[in-house]
Coordinates of C-alpha atoms in Angstrom, one line a residue:
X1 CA 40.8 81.0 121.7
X2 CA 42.3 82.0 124.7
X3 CA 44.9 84.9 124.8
X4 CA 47.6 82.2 126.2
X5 CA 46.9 79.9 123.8
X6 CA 47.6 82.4 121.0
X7 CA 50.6 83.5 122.6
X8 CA 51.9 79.7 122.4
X9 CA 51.0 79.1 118.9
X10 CA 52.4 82.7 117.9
X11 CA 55.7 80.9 119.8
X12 CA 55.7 78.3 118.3
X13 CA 54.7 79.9 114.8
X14 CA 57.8 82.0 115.2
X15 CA 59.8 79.1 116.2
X16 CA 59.1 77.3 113.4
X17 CA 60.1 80.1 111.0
X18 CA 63.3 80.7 112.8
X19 CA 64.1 77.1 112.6
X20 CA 63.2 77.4 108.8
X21 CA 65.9 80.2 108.1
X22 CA 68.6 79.0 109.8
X23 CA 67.6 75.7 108.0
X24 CA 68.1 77.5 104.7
X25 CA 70.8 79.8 106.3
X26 CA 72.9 76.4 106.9
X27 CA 72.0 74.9 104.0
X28 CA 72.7 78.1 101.4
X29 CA 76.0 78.3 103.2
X30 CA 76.9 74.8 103.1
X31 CA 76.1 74.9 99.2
X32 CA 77.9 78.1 99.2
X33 CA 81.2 76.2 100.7
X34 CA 80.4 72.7 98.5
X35 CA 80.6 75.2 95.5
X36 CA 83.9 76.7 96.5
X37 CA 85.6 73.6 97.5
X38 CA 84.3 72.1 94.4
X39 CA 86.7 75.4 92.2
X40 CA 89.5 75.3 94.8
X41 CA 89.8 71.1 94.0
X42 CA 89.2 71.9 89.9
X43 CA 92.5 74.9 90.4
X44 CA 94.4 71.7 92.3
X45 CA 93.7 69.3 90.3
X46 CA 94.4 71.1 86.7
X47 CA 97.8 72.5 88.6
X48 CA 98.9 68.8 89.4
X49 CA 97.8 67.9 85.8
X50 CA 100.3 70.9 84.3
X51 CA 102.9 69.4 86.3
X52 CA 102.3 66.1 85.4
X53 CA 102.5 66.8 82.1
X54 CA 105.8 69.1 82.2
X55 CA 107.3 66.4 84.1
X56 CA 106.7 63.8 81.5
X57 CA 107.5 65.8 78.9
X58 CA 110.5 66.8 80.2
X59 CA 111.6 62.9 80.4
X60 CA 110.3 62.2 77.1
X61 CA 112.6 65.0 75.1
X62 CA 115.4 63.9 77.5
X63 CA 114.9 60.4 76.4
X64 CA 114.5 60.9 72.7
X65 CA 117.9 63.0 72.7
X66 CA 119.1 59.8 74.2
X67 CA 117.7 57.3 71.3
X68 CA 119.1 60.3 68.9
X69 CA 122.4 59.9 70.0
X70 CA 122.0 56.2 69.2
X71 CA 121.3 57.1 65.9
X72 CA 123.5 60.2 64.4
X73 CA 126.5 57.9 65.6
X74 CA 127.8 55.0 63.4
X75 CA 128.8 53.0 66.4
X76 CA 128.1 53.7 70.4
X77 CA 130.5 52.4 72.9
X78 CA 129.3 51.6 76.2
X79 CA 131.6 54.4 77.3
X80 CA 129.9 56.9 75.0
X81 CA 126.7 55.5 76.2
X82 CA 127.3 55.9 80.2
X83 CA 128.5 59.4 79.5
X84 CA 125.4 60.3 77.5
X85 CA 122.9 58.6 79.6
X86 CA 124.9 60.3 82.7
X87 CA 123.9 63.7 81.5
X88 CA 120.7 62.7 81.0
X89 CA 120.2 61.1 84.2
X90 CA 121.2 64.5 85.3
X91 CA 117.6 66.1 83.8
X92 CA 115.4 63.5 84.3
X93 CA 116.5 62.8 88.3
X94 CA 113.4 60.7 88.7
X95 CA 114.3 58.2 86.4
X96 CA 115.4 55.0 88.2
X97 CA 117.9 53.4 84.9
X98 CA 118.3 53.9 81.7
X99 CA 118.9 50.7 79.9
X100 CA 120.0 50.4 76.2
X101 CA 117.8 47.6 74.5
X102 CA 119.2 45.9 71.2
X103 CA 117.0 45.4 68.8
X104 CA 116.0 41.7 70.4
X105 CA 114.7 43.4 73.3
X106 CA 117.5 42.4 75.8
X107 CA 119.0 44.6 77.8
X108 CA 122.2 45.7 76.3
X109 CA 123.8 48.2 78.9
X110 CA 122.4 50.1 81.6
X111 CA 123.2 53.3 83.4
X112 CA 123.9 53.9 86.4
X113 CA 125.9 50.5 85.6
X114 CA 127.0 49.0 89.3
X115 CA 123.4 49.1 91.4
X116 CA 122.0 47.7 87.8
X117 CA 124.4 44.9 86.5
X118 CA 122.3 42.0 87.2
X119 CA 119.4 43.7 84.4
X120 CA 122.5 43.3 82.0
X121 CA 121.0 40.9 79.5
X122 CA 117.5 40.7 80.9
X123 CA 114.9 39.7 78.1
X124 CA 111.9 42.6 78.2
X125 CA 109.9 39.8 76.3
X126 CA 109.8 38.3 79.7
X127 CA 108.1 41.1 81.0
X128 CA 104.5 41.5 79.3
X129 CA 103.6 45.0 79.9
X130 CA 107.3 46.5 79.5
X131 CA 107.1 44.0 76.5
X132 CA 103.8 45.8 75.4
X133 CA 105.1 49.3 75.6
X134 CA 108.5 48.5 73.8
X135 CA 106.6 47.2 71.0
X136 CA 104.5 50.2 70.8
X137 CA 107.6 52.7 70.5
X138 CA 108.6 50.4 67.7
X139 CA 106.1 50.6 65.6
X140 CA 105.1 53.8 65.9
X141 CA 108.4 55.1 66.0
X142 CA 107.7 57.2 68.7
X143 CA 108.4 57.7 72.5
X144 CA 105.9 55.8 74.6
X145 CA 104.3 55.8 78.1
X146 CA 103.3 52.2 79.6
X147 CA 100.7 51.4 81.6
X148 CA 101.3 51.2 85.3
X149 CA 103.7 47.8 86.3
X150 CA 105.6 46.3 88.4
X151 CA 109.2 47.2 87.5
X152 CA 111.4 45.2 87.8
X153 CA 112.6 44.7 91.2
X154 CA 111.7 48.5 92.0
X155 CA 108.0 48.5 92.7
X156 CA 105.3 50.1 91.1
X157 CA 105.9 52.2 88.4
X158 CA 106.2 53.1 84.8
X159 CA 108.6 53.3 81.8
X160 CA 108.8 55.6 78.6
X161 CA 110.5 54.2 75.9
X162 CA 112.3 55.5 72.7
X163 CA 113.2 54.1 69.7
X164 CA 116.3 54.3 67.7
X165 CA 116.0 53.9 64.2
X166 CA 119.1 54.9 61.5
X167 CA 117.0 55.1 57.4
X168 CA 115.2 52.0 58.2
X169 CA 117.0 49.5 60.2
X170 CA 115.8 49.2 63.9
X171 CA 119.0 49.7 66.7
X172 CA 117.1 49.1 69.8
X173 CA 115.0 51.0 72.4
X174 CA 116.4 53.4 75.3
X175 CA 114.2 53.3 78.7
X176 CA 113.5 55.2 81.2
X177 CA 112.2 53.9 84.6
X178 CA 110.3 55.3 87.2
X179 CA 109.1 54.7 90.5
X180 CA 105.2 55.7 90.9
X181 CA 106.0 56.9 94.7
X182 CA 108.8 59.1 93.9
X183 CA 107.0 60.8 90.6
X184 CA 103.9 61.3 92.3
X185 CA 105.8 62.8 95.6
X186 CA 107.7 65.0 93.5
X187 CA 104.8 66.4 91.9
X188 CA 102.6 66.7 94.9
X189 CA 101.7 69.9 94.9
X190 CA 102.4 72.3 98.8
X191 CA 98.6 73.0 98.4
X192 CA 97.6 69.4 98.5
X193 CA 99.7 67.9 101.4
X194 CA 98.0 70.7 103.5

C-alpha cells in the first residue's frame, strides 16, 4: 500500500472514530437531559397533584360545614342560609354557587341569589351526571366529587356535593360548582406556565 493511501484510510479511520464519539457524546447527553427532564416533569407534576388535592379538600370541609349547618339547626331560613353560604363562598372563592337542594333534588335556594335566580327550582334529575353525583353523596352519606360536565349554563366543570342528614331523615344536598378553567388556572403552578 502506498504511503498516501494509508495516510487516507488512517483519515478516514480517525474520522470515523471522531464521528463515533461525538455520536455517543450527543447521544449520552441527550439521554442525560431526557433523564432530567423526565425528574424535573415527575417534581411538577406531584406539586400540581398537592395542590390539587389541598384545593379540593379545602372545598369539601368548607362544603360539609355548610350541610352541617343544615343539620344542627331545626329549621334554616333562607336568610340564615345566604349568610352561611356567604361565608363560605368567602373560602372556597372558586366555587361558582352554592345551591341548597331539598330532598327531591330541586334546587331550593342558591347563593349568590341575584346572577342565580333562574336555577331556583331547577330539577338536578334533569341533569344526568349532576343527577349521578347527588345520588352518590346520598347514599354514601358522604361529600362527593362528579365526573367532569357541563354545568349548567357555566361550561365545563365539576361539582362536590354534601349531604345533610338529621338521625335518619334525609334534608337535601348542598353544592358546590366549579368552573374547570378557573380551578385549573388557579392551580397552575409559576413553573408550568414558563
Amino acid at each position: 500500500m502506498t504511503r498516501r493511501r494509508k495516510t487516507f484510510l488512517a483519515a478516514i479511520l480517525a474520522a470515523g472514530l471522531c464521528l463515533a464519539a461525538v455520536a455517543w457524546f450527543t447521544n449520552k447527553e441527550s439521554s442525560l437531559r431526557r433523564e432530567e427532564l423526565e425528574r424535573e416533569t415527575r417534581v411538577v407534576a406531584v406539586q400540581l397533584s398537592t395542590r390539587v388535592r389541598s384545593a379540593l379538600e379545602k372545598h369539601r370541609i368548607a362544603l360539609q360545614q355548610l350541610a352541617t349547618f343544615f343539620e344542627q339547626r331545626e329549621e334554616v331560613t333562607e336568610k340564615e342560609f345566604d349568610a352561611f353560604a356567604a361565608a363560605t363562598l368567602k373560602l372556597t372563592p372558586l366555587c361558582l354557587r352554592l345551591p341548597a337542594l331539598d330532598p327531591s333534588l330541586r334546587v331550593r335556594w342558591i347563593y349568590p341569589a341575584k346572577e342565580n335566580q333562574h336555577l331556583v327550582g331547577f330539577d338536578v334529575r334533569t341533569h344526568p351526571e349532576g343527577y349521578e353525583a347527588n345520588l352518590r353523596a346520598v347514599q354514601t352519606r358522604a361529600v362527593a366529587l362528579s365526573a367532569p360536565l357541563q354545568l349548567v349554563r357555566n361550561g365545563q366543570g365539576f361539582i362536590l356535593i354534601a349531604p345533610a342528614f338529621r338521625d335518619d331523615r334525609f334534608l337535601g344536598n348542598v353544592v358546590c360548582a366549579v368552573r374547570s378553567s378557573d380551578f385549573f388556572e388557579a392551580m397552575s403552578l409559576p413553573q408550568v406556565l414558563d
